Short mmCIF file of C-alpha atoms and ligand atoms in Angstrom, two decimals:
data_model
loop_
_atom_site.label_atom_id
_atom_site.label_comp_id
_atom_site.label_asym_id
_atom_site.label_seq_id
_atom_site.Cartn_x
_atom_site.Cartn_y
_atom_site.Cartn_z
CA MET A 1 -16.78 0.51 -20.31
CA THR A 2 -14.98 3.60 -19.07
CA ASP A 3 -16.84 6.45 -17.40
CA GLN A 4 -15.06 9.76 -18.08
CA THR A 5 -16.57 11.45 -15.03
CA GLN A 6 -15.46 8.91 -12.44
CA ARG A 7 -11.88 8.97 -11.14
CA VAL A 8 -10.02 5.67 -11.25
CA ALA A 9 -7.87 4.39 -8.37
CA ILE A 10 -5.45 1.48 -8.31
CA VAL A 11 -4.78 -0.25 -5.00
CA THR A 12 -2.07 -2.93 -4.99
CA GLY A 13 -2.18 -5.88 -2.63
CA ALA A 14 -5.92 -5.26 -2.35
CA ALA A 15 -7.07 -8.88 -1.98
CA ARG A 16 -6.95 -8.61 1.80
CA GLY A 17 -5.89 -6.62 4.83
CA ILE A 18 -5.17 -2.91 4.54
CA GLY A 19 -5.35 -2.98 0.73
CA ALA A 20 -8.84 -4.53 0.69
CA ALA A 21 -10.15 -2.04 3.28
CA THR A 22 -8.63 0.82 1.28
CA ALA A 23 -10.11 -0.36 -2.02
CA ILE A 24 -13.56 -0.68 -0.42
CA ARG A 25 -13.26 2.76 1.18
CA LEU A 26 -12.13 4.46 -2.04
CA ALA A 27 -15.03 2.84 -3.91
CA ALA A 28 -17.40 4.20 -1.24
CA ASP A 29 -15.75 7.61 -1.80
CA GLY A 30 -16.79 7.40 -5.47
CA PHE A 31 -13.73 5.99 -7.24
CA ALA A 32 -13.76 3.13 -9.71
CA VAL A 33 -11.16 0.81 -8.16
CA ALA A 34 -8.68 -1.61 -9.67
CA VAL A 35 -7.99 -4.35 -7.13
CA VAL A 36 -4.47 -5.48 -8.02
CA ASP A 37 -3.00 -8.56 -6.37
CA LEU A 38 -0.71 -11.44 -7.31
CA GLU A 39 -3.64 -13.55 -8.56
CA GLU A 40 -6.70 -12.07 -10.23
CA ALA A 41 -8.91 -14.64 -8.45
CA ALA A 42 -7.65 -13.44 -5.06
CA GLY A 43 -9.14 -9.99 -5.71
CA LYS A 44 -12.66 -11.28 -6.44
CA ASP A 45 -13.86 -10.99 -2.82
CA THR A 46 -12.92 -7.31 -2.61
CA VAL A 47 -14.50 -6.64 -6.02
CA GLU A 48 -17.71 -8.41 -4.97
CA LYS A 49 -17.94 -6.32 -1.79
CA ILE A 50 -17.52 -3.14 -3.85
CA THR A 51 -20.04 -4.08 -6.53
CA ALA A 52 -22.56 -5.32 -3.94
CA ALA A 53 -22.44 -1.82 -2.43
CA GLY A 54 -23.09 -0.27 -5.86
CA GLY A 55 -19.49 0.58 -6.77
CA ARG A 56 -17.31 -0.21 -9.79
CA ALA A 57 -14.24 -2.42 -9.48
CA LEU A 58 -11.99 -4.69 -11.48
CA ALA A 59 -9.74 -7.50 -10.21
CA VAL A 60 -6.35 -7.52 -11.91
CA GLY A 61 -3.63 -10.12 -11.37
CA ALA A 62 -0.07 -8.78 -11.38
CA ASP A 63 3.17 -9.13 -9.49
CA VAL A 64 4.12 -5.51 -8.79
CA SER A 65 7.83 -6.39 -8.87
CA ASP A 66 7.61 -7.54 -12.52
CA ALA A 67 7.87 -4.70 -15.05
CA GLU A 68 5.99 -6.48 -17.85
CA GLN A 69 3.11 -7.50 -15.59
CA VAL A 70 2.88 -3.96 -14.22
CA THR A 71 2.75 -2.43 -17.70
CA ALA A 72 0.05 -4.89 -18.77
CA ALA A 73 -1.97 -4.35 -15.57
CA VAL A 74 -1.98 -0.56 -15.84
CA ALA A 75 -2.90 -0.74 -19.55
CA ARG A 76 -5.80 -3.05 -18.70
CA VAL A 77 -7.05 -0.73 -15.96
CA ALA A 78 -6.91 2.24 -18.35
CA ALA A 79 -8.80 0.30 -21.03
CA GLU A 80 -11.47 -1.25 -18.78
CA LEU A 81 -12.01 1.30 -15.99
CA GLY A 82 -10.42 4.49 -17.34
CA ALA A 83 -7.11 6.32 -16.92
CA PRO A 84 -5.90 5.87 -13.33
CA THR A 85 -5.15 9.09 -11.43
CA VAL A 86 -4.94 7.61 -7.93
CA LEU A 87 -2.37 4.99 -6.93
CA VAL A 88 -1.98 3.31 -3.57
CA ASN A 89 1.22 1.26 -3.38
CA ASN A 90 0.23 -1.16 -0.65
CA ALA A 91 1.39 -4.65 -1.78
CA GLY A 92 3.81 -6.07 0.74
CA VAL A 93 5.53 -9.13 2.13
CA LEU A 94 7.58 -9.93 5.21
CA ARG A 95 10.76 -12.01 5.31
CA ASP A 96 11.77 -11.28 8.90
CA ASN A 97 14.99 -12.59 10.39
CA LEU A 98 17.90 -11.34 12.44
CA LEU A 99 20.63 -9.99 10.20
CA PHE A 100 22.98 -12.93 10.69
CA LYS A 101 20.26 -15.35 9.55
CA MET A 102 18.75 -13.19 6.79
CA SER A 103 19.32 -14.67 3.33
CA GLU A 104 20.03 -12.68 0.20
CA LEU A 105 16.70 -13.94 -1.12
CA ASP A 106 14.90 -12.56 1.98
CA TRP A 107 16.54 -9.19 1.31
CA ASP A 108 15.83 -9.15 -2.44
CA THR A 109 12.21 -10.32 -2.11
CA VAL A 110 11.32 -7.53 0.32
CA MET A 111 13.17 -4.87 -1.70
CA ASN A 112 11.56 -6.05 -4.92
CA VAL A 113 7.95 -6.07 -3.72
CA HIS A 114 7.98 -2.89 -1.62
CA LEU A 115 10.52 -0.63 -3.29
CA LYS A 116 10.80 -1.82 -6.87
CA GLY A 117 7.06 -2.51 -6.92
CA ALA A 118 6.25 1.06 -5.88
CA PHE A 119 8.76 2.36 -8.44
CA LEU A 120 7.34 0.31 -11.33
CA MET A 121 3.73 1.06 -10.49
CA SER A 122 4.34 4.77 -9.99
CA LYS A 123 6.30 5.01 -13.23
CA ALA A 124 3.55 3.27 -15.18
CA VAL A 125 0.70 5.30 -13.65
CA GLN A 126 2.35 8.75 -13.59
CA LYS A 127 1.95 9.05 -17.35
CA HIS A 128 -1.84 9.01 -16.95
CA MET A 129 -1.61 11.47 -14.06
CA VAL A 130 0.59 13.90 -15.98
CA ASP A 131 -1.73 13.66 -19.00
CA ALA A 132 -4.68 14.45 -16.73
CA GLY A 133 -2.80 17.21 -14.87
CA TYR A 134 -3.98 15.56 -11.67
CA GLY A 135 -2.91 12.68 -9.47
CA ARG A 136 -2.60 11.27 -5.96
CA ILE A 137 0.02 8.70 -4.95
CA VAL A 138 0.08 7.11 -1.50
CA ASN A 139 2.86 4.71 -0.50
CA LEU A 140 2.52 2.37 2.45
CA SER A 141 5.55 2.83 4.68
CA SER A 142 5.64 1.54 8.26
CA SER A 143 6.65 2.49 11.79
CA SER A 144 9.38 -0.12 11.16
CA ALA A 145 11.08 2.53 8.98
CA LEU A 146 12.39 3.87 12.30
CA GLY A 147 14.15 0.53 12.92
CA ASN A 148 12.80 -2.79 14.13
CA ARG A 149 14.62 -5.87 15.35
CA GLY A 150 14.44 -8.73 12.83
CA GLN A 151 13.44 -6.44 9.97
CA ALA A 152 16.67 -5.11 8.41
CA ASN A 153 15.20 -5.70 4.94
CA TYR A 154 11.68 -4.43 5.68
CA SER A 155 12.77 -1.35 7.67
CA ALA A 156 15.22 -0.38 4.91
CA ALA A 157 12.49 -0.76 2.26
CA LYS A 158 9.93 1.18 4.30
CA ALA A 159 12.44 3.99 5.02
CA GLY A 160 13.35 3.94 1.32
CA LEU A 161 9.70 4.45 0.43
CA GLN A 162 9.70 7.66 2.47
CA GLY A 163 12.58 9.08 0.38
CA PHE A 164 10.90 7.84 -2.79
CA THR A 165 7.67 9.57 -1.77
CA LYS A 166 9.37 12.91 -1.12
CA THR A 167 11.15 12.77 -4.47
CA LEU A 168 7.91 12.01 -6.33
CA ALA A 169 6.29 14.96 -4.53
CA LYS A 170 9.08 17.24 -5.80
CA GLU A 171 9.13 15.91 -9.36
CA LEU A 172 5.40 15.60 -9.97
CA GLY A 173 3.96 18.52 -8.01
CA LYS A 174 3.89 20.84 -11.00
CA PHE A 175 1.65 18.35 -12.83
CA GLY A 176 -1.00 18.49 -10.11
CA VAL A 177 0.22 15.24 -8.57
CA THR A 178 0.77 14.81 -4.82
CA ALA A 179 2.70 11.94 -3.21
CA ASN A 180 2.48 11.02 0.45
CA ALA A 181 3.33 8.05 2.63
CA VAL A 182 1.25 6.46 5.36
CA ALA A 183 3.29 4.68 8.00
CA PRO A 184 1.08 2.36 10.03
CA GLY A 185 1.97 1.03 13.45
CA PHE A 186 0.49 -2.33 14.50
CA ILE A 187 -2.55 -3.16 12.34
CA ALA A 188 -4.41 -6.44 12.86
CA THR A 189 -4.16 -8.29 9.52
CA ASP A 190 -2.91 -11.64 8.20
CA MET A 191 0.56 -10.06 8.14
CA THR A 192 0.64 -9.40 11.90
CA ALA A 193 -1.10 -12.75 12.54
CA ALA A 194 1.78 -14.44 10.70
CA THR A 195 4.28 -12.53 12.86
CA ALA A 196 2.48 -13.73 16.02
CA GLU A 197 2.77 -17.30 14.76
CA ARG A 198 6.44 -16.85 13.95
CA VAL A 199 7.25 -15.66 17.47
CA GLY A 200 5.14 -18.46 18.98
CA LEU A 201 2.28 -16.36 20.42
CA GLY A 202 -1.48 -16.60 19.94
CA PHE A 203 -2.77 -13.64 17.90
CA GLU A 204 -5.02 -12.39 20.75
CA ASP A 205 -2.10 -12.38 23.21
CA PHE A 206 0.15 -10.74 20.61
CA LYS A 207 -2.43 -7.98 20.00
CA ALA A 208 -2.95 -7.43 23.75
CA MET A 209 0.81 -7.13 24.24
CA ALA A 210 1.05 -4.60 21.39
CA ALA A 211 -1.97 -2.62 22.65
CA SER A 212 -0.36 -2.26 26.09
CA GLN A 213 2.41 -0.17 24.45
CA ILE A 214 0.07 2.01 22.35
CA PRO A 215 -1.21 5.33 23.80
CA VAL A 216 -4.79 4.83 22.51
CA ALA A 217 -4.71 1.37 24.17
CA ARG A 218 -5.69 -0.68 21.14
CA VAL A 219 -4.11 -2.06 18.02
CA GLY A 220 -5.08 -0.59 14.65
CA VAL A 221 -7.54 -2.04 12.17
CA PRO A 222 -7.33 -1.81 8.35
CA ASP A 223 -10.05 0.89 8.32
CA ASP A 224 -7.76 3.18 10.35
CA ILE A 225 -5.38 3.20 7.39
CA ALA A 226 -8.13 3.30 4.74
CA HIS A 227 -9.50 6.45 6.40
CA THR A 228 -6.12 8.18 6.24
CA VAL A 229 -5.58 7.18 2.60
CA SER A 230 -9.08 8.42 1.78
CA PHE A 231 -8.08 11.88 3.01
CA LEU A 232 -4.72 11.93 1.22
CA VAL A 233 -6.24 10.97 -2.16
CA SER A 234 -9.11 13.44 -1.85
CA GLU A 235 -9.21 16.47 -4.13
CA GLY A 236 -9.08 18.80 -1.12
CA ALA A 237 -5.70 17.39 0.00
CA GLY A 238 -3.91 18.99 -2.96
CA PHE A 239 -1.61 21.08 -0.74
CA VAL A 240 -0.48 18.08 1.34
CA SER A 241 2.50 16.50 -0.41
CA GLY A 242 5.75 14.76 0.45
CA GLN A 243 4.50 13.95 3.95
CA VAL A 244 4.80 10.82 6.03
CA VAL A 245 1.74 10.31 8.21
CA TYR A 246 2.35 7.90 11.08
CA VAL A 247 -0.90 6.16 11.97
CA ALA A 248 0.10 4.28 15.08
CA GLY A 249 -2.24 5.26 17.92
CA GLY A 250 0.32 7.66 19.34
CA PRO A 251 3.72 9.21 18.75
CA LEU A 252 6.70 6.95 18.10
CA ASP A 253 10.20 7.26 19.55
P1 NAP B 1 -1.31 -8.58 4.01
O1 NAP B 1 -2.55 -8.85 4.77
O2 NAP B 1 -0.20 -9.58 4.03
O3 NAP B 1 -1.69 -8.22 2.49
C1 NAP B 1 -0.71 -7.92 1.55
C2 NAP B 1 -1.27 -8.17 0.16
O4 NAP B 1 -0.24 -7.87 -0.79
C3 NAP B 1 -1.65 -9.64 -0.05
O5 NAP B 1 -2.91 -9.74 -0.68
C4 NAP B 1 -0.53 -10.15 -0.94
O6 NAP B 1 -0.88 -11.20 -1.82
C5 NAP B 1 -0.22 -8.90 -1.76
N1 NAP B 1 1.08 -9.02 -2.42
C6 NAP B 1 2.24 -9.51 -1.91
N2 NAP B 1 3.21 -9.49 -2.81
C7 NAP B 1 2.67 -8.96 -3.94
C8 NAP B 1 3.18 -8.67 -5.24
N3 NAP B 1 4.47 -8.93 -5.56
N4 NAP B 1 2.35 -8.13 -6.16
C9 NAP B 1 1.06 -7.87 -5.86
N5 NAP B 1 0.51 -8.12 -4.64
C10 NAP B 1 1.31 -8.66 -3.70
O7 NAP B 1 -0.61 -7.20 4.52
P2 NAP B 1 -1.22 -5.93 5.29
O8 NAP B 1 -0.96 -6.12 6.73
O9 NAP B 1 -2.58 -5.62 4.78
O10 NAP B 1 -0.17 -4.82 4.80
C11 NAP B 1 -0.40 -3.98 3.67
C12 NAP B 1 0.74 -2.98 3.57
O11 NAP B 1 0.85 -2.23 4.79
C13 NAP B 1 2.11 -3.62 3.35
O12 NAP B 1 2.89 -2.82 2.50
C14 NAP B 1 2.68 -3.64 4.74
O13 NAP B 1 4.08 -3.70 4.70
C15 NAP B 1 2.16 -2.34 5.30
N6 NAP B 1 2.10 -2.30 6.75
C16 NAP B 1 1.36 -3.20 7.47
C17 NAP B 1 1.36 -3.10 8.87
C18 NAP B 1 0.55 -4.04 9.73
O14 NAP B 1 0.69 -3.95 10.96
N7 NAP B 1 -0.26 -4.94 9.18
C19 NAP B 1 2.12 -2.13 9.52
C20 NAP B 1 2.87 -1.25 8.75
C21 NAP B 1 2.85 -1.34 7.37
P3 NAP B 1 -0.73 -12.76 -1.33
O15 NAP B 1 -1.83 -12.94 -0.36
O16 NAP B 1 -0.89 -13.56 -2.57
O17 NAP B 1 0.65 -12.85 -0.73
#
């Protein structure tokens, strides 16, 4: 059943990591939250945490890089939770490799999930935002947008998301919609754990090595990003648009 007074947020890739923390935080902030991930079953944990705390949430299975699945997912959210006016494009994958070893599939997969996924989701959700005369879009970029060895695909996608964000801010501002990007530095999640494994390091050693290069002397946690997203999607942040907020424990070169 929809509740006309409660704003509805969609968080993609919300089964775990930064997406799960963000979904839980937005629910605590008062949003009804659609937990979108590749498999509906994968989102159940996040939904259970939200409902156990008294919130409203719905797990929705969709591949954000597939136009038909995106259309169906957004329609289902609108029917079951209410018209979405907050969108967090967080779903992501890594296919790291040095350029000379990077396959076309590695390139396409990363572009499709991060860039095309954000495009399809934003296009599907903006209609509800424009109808409501209100909206908040947050795209997950990365400090890798500034360039990172072994991530030609990922850094290009994350830099692309910054341009995409600024364009959405310009096009949608007059409809009461803001668009911003959050660019995390090192955040401890399954994604960075997988990178540690790939480079042959234990996760604790990998985190300690990363922390030694970070001014606040620790790596980030998903709640660091959830907190930033919470601010950007708040009603009071209506004059903050087209920005890229680096959340990396210090300035980056
Ligand atoms: P994560 O733990 O790997 O979680 C990513 C989630 O996205 C997973 O649940 C994954 O589902 C889902 N997903 C992948 N492809 C999808 C698709 N096509 N459609 C729908 N869902 C999909 O990653 P994370 O570390 O939380 O990262 C979240 C976002 O922050 C990503 O965009 C990432 O690039 C960005 N980021 C992370 C860091 C960091 O240090 N962790 C730094 C900068 C930016 P499966 O489990 O089924 O694959």
